[in-house]
């Protein structure tokens, strides 16, 4: 018994689709449901691949509206980190559950997460039904004497994620940034990630200060430093990359790492430079799109951010053709990075897909891709399916009210609600 979608369109062609075991096992004009299938009527609906949010801190939904409008380091050190020290598993669980409701509503089927108590993130992801790569941040304040303990904590976190996770939550490493970690810890992560074949996510070149500090301390720019400690490879996600220069882009392309750009968070924190996407594309870098945390975006609506991404890059290039809607959507669905792994709605791919109404006003004229990226936002999504399970139908996610109430309780308990 599986899930079948009938009468939908895919790339303008009327198709049927069947999923079994979490995978798309048939898709095409002749595909019909089999006996016992759960059947979704896709009449007047289009199939769209699920969105892949390449960088976020999901549980930070609890921080929405708290300490907004501050510079990055002041925001982190004076406001966020002190509260995070008080957070427990249940805070992270309900903050993540709230994020998952929002992501399901706005079409995100997979996200890459970096947050404390990552095993609670994994449990939330399994209960919500979406996919995620979950990782606890590793920070040792660039103090080698704290490195051993930080690495031991990271190792323990991996075990706890493995216990809490199932088919949907995958573990990874999340060294926070080159400015918050000693070289010893960075080297340890690179080595362990290689041994365990796990992905790594790290913030890189978000601000100009980070670049200057790296040059002062290590005599080289951030991507070269990261390469020297062994962390630049095809298993690495580099979040931000705003201040990367051309030589760094060439190195990243050569090593096969993925850059995940977070245009809205970068704009809100006013980092002063846009990720040089067109240059990165020209040298062959794999790219994804992220929202960054809901404490610093503050939205998890990746489709809206796909529009911002396209507009920013067009303006930066002074060329309206620099990034098309189709390209922006390919990036937002993880199809421009092997590591992010978006494969689209094709035979053998994970059964992670969306249905949108082709008669919705925003999608009723013009091409679907342009409608999705330029005219609509995430609220246009009608149906969200992950691993062949229907998580939203007709815009309704079951159990959302309870999750909102519980998240409010946790935020109040942390003193984050006015
Ligand atoms: Zn981040």
Short mmCIF file of C-alpha atoms and ligand atoms in Angstrom, two decimals:
data_model
loop_
_atom_site.label_atom_id
_atom_site.label_comp_id
_atom_site.label_asym_id
_atom_site.label_seq_id
_atom_site.Cartn_x
_atom_site.Cartn_y
_atom_site.Cartn_z
CA UNK A 1 0.00 0.00 0.00
CA UNK A 2 1.31 3.38 -0.99
CA UNK A 3 0.33 6.92 -1.81
CA UNK A 4 -0.94 7.89 -5.24
CA UNK A 5 -1.57 11.30 -6.80
CA UNK A 6 -3.94 11.36 -9.78
CA UNK A 7 -4.80 14.01 -12.37
CA UNK A 8 -1.96 16.39 -11.41
CA UNK A 9 0.38 18.13 -13.83
CA UNK A 10 4.15 17.95 -13.83
CA UNK A 11 6.06 20.34 -16.08
CA UNK A 12 2.77 21.00 -17.86
CA UNK A 13 2.03 17.31 -18.57
CA UNK A 14 -0.90 15.43 -16.97
CA UNK A 15 0.54 12.64 -14.82
CA UNK A 16 -0.13 10.12 -12.11
CA UNK A 17 2.40 9.41 -9.38
CA UNK A 18 2.88 6.56 -6.90
CA UNK A 19 5.08 6.35 -3.82
CA UNK A 20 6.08 3.33 -1.78
CA UNK A 21 8.61 2.99 0.99
CA UNK A 22 9.17 6.75 0.97
CA UNK A 23 10.22 6.80 -2.70
CA UNK A 24 8.59 7.76 -5.97
CA UNK A 25 8.12 4.37 -7.64
CA UNK A 26 6.14 5.52 -10.68
CA UNK A 27 5.42 8.84 -12.34
CA UNK A 28 4.01 9.53 -15.80
CA UNK A 29 0.89 9.91 -17.94
CA UNK A 30 -0.13 6.24 -17.60
CA UNK A 31 0.42 5.83 -13.85
CA UNK A 32 -2.67 4.71 -11.92
CA UNK A 33 -3.27 3.98 -8.21
CA UNK A 34 -2.96 0.40 -7.03
CA UNK A 35 -5.47 -1.32 -4.75
CA UNK A 36 -5.11 -0.10 -1.16
CA UNK A 37 -3.31 3.14 -2.10
CA UNK A 38 -4.18 6.38 -0.34
CA UNK A 39 -5.23 8.57 -3.27
CA UNK A 40 -4.88 12.35 -3.57
CA UNK A 41 -6.90 14.03 -6.31
CA UNK A 42 -4.44 16.40 -7.98
CA UNK A 43 -6.99 17.94 -10.39
CA UNK A 44 -6.06 21.56 -11.21
CA UNK A 45 -2.89 21.13 -9.18
CA UNK A 46 0.77 21.10 -10.20
CA UNK A 47 3.47 18.89 -8.68
CA UNK A 48 6.52 20.81 -7.45
CA UNK A 49 9.65 19.43 -5.72
CA UNK A 50 9.87 20.08 -1.98
CA UNK A 51 12.05 23.00 -0.88
CA UNK A 52 15.39 22.36 0.87
CA UNK A 53 16.35 24.92 3.49
CA UNK A 54 20.14 24.62 3.48
CA UNK A 55 20.83 26.52 6.70
CA UNK A 56 18.74 27.28 9.75
CA UNK A 57 18.52 27.09 13.53
CA UNK A 58 14.91 25.90 13.69
CA UNK A 59 14.30 26.12 17.45
CA UNK A 60 15.06 29.84 17.33
CA UNK A 61 11.39 30.39 16.53
CA UNK A 62 11.31 30.94 20.31
CA UNK A 63 13.52 34.04 19.84
CA UNK A 64 11.27 35.78 17.33
CA UNK A 65 11.01 39.47 18.04
CA UNK A 66 13.61 39.23 20.81
CA UNK A 67 16.58 41.59 20.46
CA UNK A 68 15.80 42.43 16.84
CA UNK A 69 17.71 45.11 14.95
CA UNK A 70 21.17 44.67 16.46
CA UNK A 71 24.62 43.97 14.95
CA UNK A 72 25.55 40.27 14.70
CA UNK A 73 28.11 39.98 17.49
CA UNK A 74 26.17 42.13 19.95
CA UNK A 75 23.00 40.18 19.14
CA UNK A 76 24.78 36.86 19.72
CA UNK A 77 26.93 37.58 22.77
CA UNK A 78 24.70 39.95 24.76
CA UNK A 79 21.26 38.55 24.00
CA UNK A 80 21.12 35.12 22.37
CA UNK A 81 23.91 33.10 23.98
CA UNK A 82 22.94 33.98 27.60
CA UNK A 83 19.38 32.70 27.04
CA UNK A 84 20.59 29.65 25.12
CA UNK A 85 22.56 28.56 28.19
CA UNK A 86 19.23 28.15 30.02
CA UNK A 87 17.46 26.20 27.26
CA UNK A 88 16.64 22.53 27.73
CA UNK A 89 15.55 19.64 25.52
CA UNK A 90 11.87 20.54 25.72
CA UNK A 91 12.51 24.16 24.67
CA UNK A 92 14.40 22.96 21.61
CA UNK A 93 11.80 20.27 20.88
CA UNK A 94 8.81 22.65 20.86
CA UNK A 95 10.70 25.48 19.15
CA UNK A 96 11.61 23.03 16.39
CA UNK A 97 8.08 21.62 16.20
CA UNK A 98 6.80 25.16 15.62
CA UNK A 99 9.42 25.67 12.91
CA UNK A 100 8.39 22.37 11.30
CA UNK A 101 4.74 23.48 11.14
CA UNK A 102 5.82 26.66 9.37
CA UNK A 103 8.09 24.77 7.01
CA UNK A 104 5.40 22.23 6.13
CA UNK A 105 2.98 25.11 5.48
CA UNK A 106 5.44 26.88 3.21
CA UNK A 107 6.72 23.83 1.33
CA UNK A 108 10.05 23.00 2.96
CA UNK A 109 10.50 19.24 3.10
CA UNK A 110 14.11 19.09 4.29
CA UNK A 111 16.32 21.42 6.33
CA UNK A 112 19.90 21.62 7.57
CA UNK A 113 19.90 22.57 11.21
CA UNK A 114 22.57 23.74 13.63
CA UNK A 115 21.37 23.99 17.22
CA UNK A 116 21.90 23.01 20.84
CA UNK A 117 20.27 19.81 22.15
CA UNK A 118 20.32 18.50 18.58
CA UNK A 119 18.85 15.18 19.72
CA UNK A 120 15.69 17.14 20.67
CA UNK A 121 15.69 18.61 17.16
CA UNK A 122 15.95 15.07 15.79
CA UNK A 123 13.00 13.93 17.93
CA UNK A 124 10.93 16.93 16.80
CA UNK A 125 11.75 16.23 13.16
CA UNK A 126 10.72 12.59 13.45
CA UNK A 127 7.44 13.57 15.15
CA UNK A 128 6.74 16.32 12.61
CA UNK A 129 7.53 14.08 9.63
CA UNK A 130 9.98 16.31 7.76
CA UNK A 131 13.61 15.53 6.91
CA UNK A 132 16.60 17.24 8.47
CA UNK A 133 20.32 17.06 8.98
CA UNK A 134 20.65 17.90 12.67
CA UNK A 135 23.85 18.94 14.37
CA UNK A 136 24.86 20.51 17.65
CA UNK A 137 27.06 23.59 17.33
CA UNK A 138 30.64 23.16 18.44
CA UNK A 139 32.13 26.22 20.15
CA UNK A 140 35.29 26.45 22.27
CA UNK A 141 35.75 30.24 22.28
CA UNK A 142 38.93 29.72 20.19
CA UNK A 143 40.55 28.39 23.36
CA UNK A 144 42.51 25.17 22.73
CA UNK A 145 42.18 24.22 26.42
CA UNK A 146 38.41 24.01 25.97
CA UNK A 147 38.71 22.02 22.75
CA UNK A 148 38.86 18.54 24.24
CA UNK A 149 35.64 19.02 26.15
CA UNK A 150 33.85 20.62 23.18
CA UNK A 151 34.83 17.70 20.95
CA UNK A 152 33.72 15.15 23.56
CA UNK A 153 30.36 16.97 23.77
CA UNK A 154 30.03 16.80 19.98
CA UNK A 155 30.76 13.08 20.03
CA UNK A 156 28.13 12.52 22.73
CA UNK A 157 25.63 14.61 20.79
CA UNK A 158 26.08 12.34 17.76
CA UNK A 159 25.18 9.30 19.86
CA UNK A 160 22.10 11.04 21.26
CA UNK A 161 20.95 12.11 17.78
CA UNK A 162 21.35 8.52 16.60
CA UNK A 163 19.18 7.36 19.53
CA UNK A 164 16.49 10.02 18.94
CA UNK A 165 16.51 10.01 15.15
CA UNK A 166 15.02 7.56 12.72
CA UNK A 167 14.67 7.64 8.98
CA UNK A 168 14.14 11.38 8.71
CA UNK A 169 16.75 12.96 11.00
CA UNK A 170 20.36 12.45 9.98
CA UNK A 171 23.31 13.48 12.16
CA UNK A 172 26.12 15.81 11.17
CA UNK A 173 28.76 18.11 12.61
CA UNK A 174 28.26 21.85 13.07
CA UNK A 175 31.47 23.65 13.99
CA UNK A 176 29.99 27.11 14.60
CA UNK A 177 32.53 29.34 12.84
CA UNK A 178 36.27 29.88 12.48
CA UNK A 179 36.08 32.79 14.96
CA UNK A 180 34.45 30.71 17.72
CA UNK A 181 36.67 27.62 17.42
CA UNK A 182 40.31 26.76 17.96
CA UNK A 183 42.31 25.22 15.15
CA UNK A 184 42.50 22.03 17.22
CA UNK A 185 38.70 21.65 17.22
CA UNK A 186 38.39 22.44 13.52
CA UNK A 187 40.97 19.78 12.69
CA UNK A 188 39.24 17.27 14.96
CA UNK A 189 35.86 17.84 13.24
CA UNK A 190 37.41 17.51 9.79
CA UNK A 191 39.01 14.20 10.78
CA UNK A 192 35.97 12.73 12.57
CA UNK A 193 33.58 13.78 9.81
CA UNK A 194 35.83 12.01 7.32
CA UNK A 195 36.01 8.86 9.45
CA UNK A 196 32.25 8.73 10.02
CA UNK A 197 31.33 10.01 6.52
CA UNK A 198 29.10 12.70 8.04
CA UNK A 199 28.31 16.14 6.64
CA UNK A 200 29.66 19.34 8.20
CA UNK A 201 27.98 22.75 8.33
CA UNK A 202 29.86 25.89 9.30
CA UNK A 203 29.21 29.64 9.08
CA UNK A 204 31.85 31.21 6.83
CA UNK A 205 32.61 34.78 5.73
CA UNK A 206 29.38 36.28 6.97
CA UNK A 207 30.96 39.61 7.97
CA UNK A 208 33.96 41.67 6.93
CA UNK A 209 35.23 41.58 10.52
CA UNK A 210 35.48 37.79 10.31
CA UNK A 211 37.69 38.06 7.22
CA UNK A 212 39.93 40.70 8.80
CA UNK A 213 40.30 38.73 12.03
CA UNK A 214 41.21 35.59 10.09
CA UNK A 215 43.82 37.44 8.06
CA UNK A 216 45.29 38.98 11.23
CA UNK A 217 45.39 35.73 13.13
CA UNK A 218 46.15 33.15 10.45
CA UNK A 219 47.61 35.25 7.63
CA UNK A 220 45.08 34.01 5.11
CA UNK A 221 41.44 34.43 4.14
CA UNK A 222 38.74 32.19 5.69
CA UNK A 223 38.30 29.64 2.87
CA UNK A 224 42.07 29.07 2.67
CA UNK A 225 42.26 28.66 6.43
CA UNK A 226 39.39 26.18 6.38
CA UNK A 227 41.14 24.26 3.62
CA UNK A 228 44.38 24.17 5.60
CA UNK A 229 42.62 22.58 8.58
CA UNK A 230 41.13 19.96 6.25
CA UNK A 231 37.51 21.00 6.33
CA UNK A 232 36.87 22.09 2.78
CA UNK A 233 35.40 19.14 0.90
CA UNK A 234 32.30 17.81 -0.84
CA UNK A 235 30.69 17.00 2.52
CA UNK A 236 30.86 20.61 3.75
CA UNK A 237 28.13 23.25 3.74
CA UNK A 238 29.44 26.80 4.07
CA UNK A 239 26.67 29.09 5.29
CA UNK A 240 26.74 32.70 4.02
CA UNK A 241 29.96 33.28 2.04
CA UNK A 242 29.12 36.98 1.61
CA UNK A 243 32.73 38.17 1.79
CA UNK A 244 34.41 35.40 -0.23
CA UNK A 245 36.80 36.70 -2.90
CA UNK A 246 37.44 35.19 -6.33
CA UNK A 247 40.44 33.07 -5.27
CA UNK A 248 38.38 31.61 -2.41
CA UNK A 249 35.53 30.82 -4.79
CA UNK A 250 37.90 28.96 -7.10
CA UNK A 251 39.26 26.96 -4.17
CA UNK A 252 35.76 26.07 -2.92
CA UNK A 253 34.77 24.95 -6.42
CA UNK A 254 37.86 22.79 -6.64
CA UNK A 255 37.11 21.14 -3.28
CA UNK A 256 33.42 20.58 -4.13
CA UNK A 257 31.95 22.25 -1.01
CA UNK A 258 28.45 23.76 -1.11
CA UNK A 259 27.79 27.40 -0.30
CA UNK A 260 24.35 28.07 1.18
CA UNK A 261 23.38 31.70 0.77
CA UNK A 262 20.97 33.29 3.25
CA UNK A 263 20.04 36.58 1.61
CA UNK A 264 17.29 37.73 3.98
CA UNK A 265 19.28 37.12 7.17
CA UNK A 266 22.28 38.86 5.59
CA UNK A 267 20.14 41.87 4.71
CA UNK A 268 18.56 42.02 8.16
CA UNK A 269 21.94 41.89 9.88
CA UNK A 270 23.27 44.39 7.31
CA UNK A 271 26.49 42.48 6.61
CA UNK A 272 27.28 44.90 3.81
CA UNK A 273 28.00 42.50 0.96
CA UNK A 274 26.00 40.05 -1.14
CA UNK A 275 27.21 36.48 -1.72
CA UNK A 276 28.94 36.72 -5.13
CA UNK A 277 26.62 34.12 -6.66
CA UNK A 278 27.22 34.82 -10.34
CA UNK A 279 30.98 34.56 -9.84
CA UNK A 280 30.45 31.38 -7.78
CA UNK A 281 28.27 29.89 -10.52
CA UNK A 282 30.82 30.76 -13.18
CA UNK A 283 33.57 28.85 -11.35
CA UNK A 284 31.24 25.88 -10.76
CA UNK A 285 30.39 26.08 -7.04
CA UNK A 286 27.45 24.05 -5.77
CA UNK A 287 24.90 26.36 -4.17
CA UNK A 288 21.89 26.12 -1.90
CA UNK A 289 19.49 28.56 -0.28
CA UNK A 290 18.79 29.00 3.42
CA UNK A 291 16.70 31.19 5.66
CA UNK A 292 19.15 31.11 8.60
CA UNK A 293 17.48 31.01 12.00
CA UNK A 294 14.04 32.46 12.64
CA UNK A 295 15.71 34.64 15.28
CA UNK A 296 17.59 36.46 12.54
CA UNK A 297 15.39 36.27 9.43
CA UNK A 298 12.65 36.05 11.02
CA UNK A 299 10.77 33.90 8.54
CA UNK A 300 11.16 30.28 7.46
CA UNK A 301 9.37 30.90 4.15
CA UNK A 302 12.05 29.77 1.71
CA UNK A 303 9.97 30.59 -1.36
CA UNK A 304 9.92 34.25 -0.32
CA UNK A 305 13.68 34.11 0.17
CA UNK A 306 14.07 32.62 -3.31
CA UNK A 307 12.57 35.85 -4.64
CA UNK A 308 14.85 38.00 -2.50
CA UNK A 309 17.83 35.95 -3.67
CA UNK A 310 16.94 36.45 -7.33
CA UNK A 311 16.27 40.18 -6.94
CA UNK A 312 19.46 40.84 -4.98
CA UNK A 313 21.61 39.01 -7.49
CA UNK A 314 20.00 40.73 -10.46
CA UNK A 315 20.63 44.10 -8.86
CA UNK A 316 24.18 43.18 -7.89
CA UNK A 317 24.93 42.10 -11.46
CA UNK A 318 23.01 45.09 -12.89
CA UNK A 319 21.45 42.51 -15.18
CA UNK A 320 17.81 41.38 -14.84
CA UNK A 321 18.71 38.15 -16.65
CA UNK A 322 21.48 37.27 -14.16
CA UNK A 323 19.29 34.79 -12.26
CA UNK A 324 16.00 33.44 -13.62
CA UNK A 325 13.00 32.25 -11.62
CA UNK A 326 13.68 28.68 -12.77
CA UNK A 327 17.29 28.86 -11.58
CA UNK A 328 16.24 30.36 -8.26
CA UNK A 329 13.70 27.55 -7.77
CA UNK A 330 16.29 24.90 -8.67
CA UNK A 331 18.56 26.31 -5.95
CA UNK A 332 15.72 26.50 -3.41
CA UNK A 333 14.84 22.87 -4.05
CA UNK A 334 18.41 21.69 -3.44
CA UNK A 335 18.97 20.70 -7.07
CA UNK A 336 22.16 22.75 -7.47
CA UNK A 337 24.09 20.82 -4.82
CA UNK A 338 24.82 17.11 -4.67
CA UNK A 339 25.22 17.39 -0.90
CA UNK A 340 21.81 19.03 -0.40
CA UNK A 341 20.52 16.27 -2.62
CA UNK A 342 17.39 17.73 -4.22
CA UNK A 343 16.38 15.47 -7.11
CA UNK A 344 13.01 16.79 -8.17
CA UNK A 345 9.84 14.81 -8.84
CA UNK A 346 11.41 11.88 -10.71
CA UNK A 347 11.37 8.10 -10.57
CA UNK A 348 13.46 6.75 -7.69
CA UNK A 349 13.71 10.08 -5.87
CA UNK A 350 12.55 10.48 -2.27
CA UNK A 351 8.79 11.10 -2.22
CA UNK A 352 9.13 14.72 -1.05
CA UNK A 353 6.87 16.96 -3.11
CA UNK A 354 4.24 19.69 -3.07
CA UNK A 355 0.98 20.40 -4.81
CA UNK A 356 -0.02 23.95 -5.73
CA UNK A 357 -3.30 25.12 -7.26
CA UNK A 358 -2.90 26.22 -10.86
CA UNK A 359 -6.09 28.29 -10.56
CA UNK A 360 -4.78 30.26 -7.58
CA UNK A 361 -4.65 33.89 -8.73
CA UNK A 362 -0.86 34.17 -8.32
CA UNK A 363 -0.28 31.05 -10.45
CA UNK A 364 -3.11 31.36 -12.94
CA UNK A 365 -1.16 33.29 -15.59
CA UNK A 366 2.41 33.06 -16.83
CA UNK A 367 4.86 30.25 -16.16
CA UNK A 368 4.63 28.21 -12.97
CA UNK A 369 8.24 28.94 -11.93
CA UNK A 370 7.82 32.71 -12.32
CA UNK A 371 4.52 32.56 -10.46
CA UNK A 372 6.03 30.62 -7.57
CA UNK A 373 9.16 32.77 -7.21
CA UNK A 374 7.96 36.27 -8.14
CA UNK A 375 4.22 36.37 -7.46
CA UNK A 376 3.49 33.84 -4.71
CA UNK A 377 4.89 33.13 -1.26
CA UNK A 378 4.97 29.94 0.77
CA UNK A 379 1.31 30.37 1.67
CA UNK A 380 0.46 29.19 -1.86
CA UNK A 381 1.33 25.57 -0.97
CA UNK A 382 -1.76 23.31 -0.82
CA UNK A 383 -0.25 19.89 -0.07
CA UNK A 384 3.09 18.85 1.41
CA UNK A 385 4.32 15.26 1.21
CA UNK A 386 7.54 13.97 2.79
CA UNK A 387 8.75 10.38 2.41
CA UNK A 388 5.35 9.51 0.95
CA UNK A 389 3.45 10.81 3.99
CA UNK A 390 0.92 13.61 3.61
CA UNK A 391 1.84 16.31 6.17
CA UNK A 392 -0.49 19.02 4.89
CA UNK A 393 -3.61 18.85 2.74
CA UNK A 394 -5.66 21.88 1.70
CA UNK A 395 -3.36 24.14 3.71
CA UNK A 396 -4.12 22.39 7.03
CA UNK A 397 -1.43 20.83 9.22
CA UNK A 398 -3.00 18.66 11.90
CA UNK A 399 -2.02 19.42 15.49
CA UNK A 400 -0.71 22.92 14.71
CA UNK A 401 -2.73 24.59 17.49
CA UNK A 402 -1.18 22.46 20.22
CA UNK A 403 2.33 23.08 18.90
CA UNK A 404 1.77 26.85 18.90
CA UNK A 405 0.49 26.74 22.49
CA UNK A 406 3.39 24.64 23.72
CA UNK A 407 5.98 26.81 21.94
CA UNK A 408 4.45 29.90 23.60
CA UNK A 409 4.77 28.24 27.00
CA UNK A 410 8.43 27.46 26.39
CA UNK A 411 9.22 31.00 25.16
CA UNK A 412 7.47 32.45 28.23
CA UNK A 413 9.46 30.13 30.50
CA UNK A 414 12.68 31.49 29.00
CA UNK A 415 11.53 35.08 29.53
CA UNK A 416 11.30 35.71 25.79
CA UNK A 417 7.67 36.88 25.66
CA UNK A 418 6.54 40.34 26.51
ZN1 LIG B 1 23.28 30.52 11.01
#
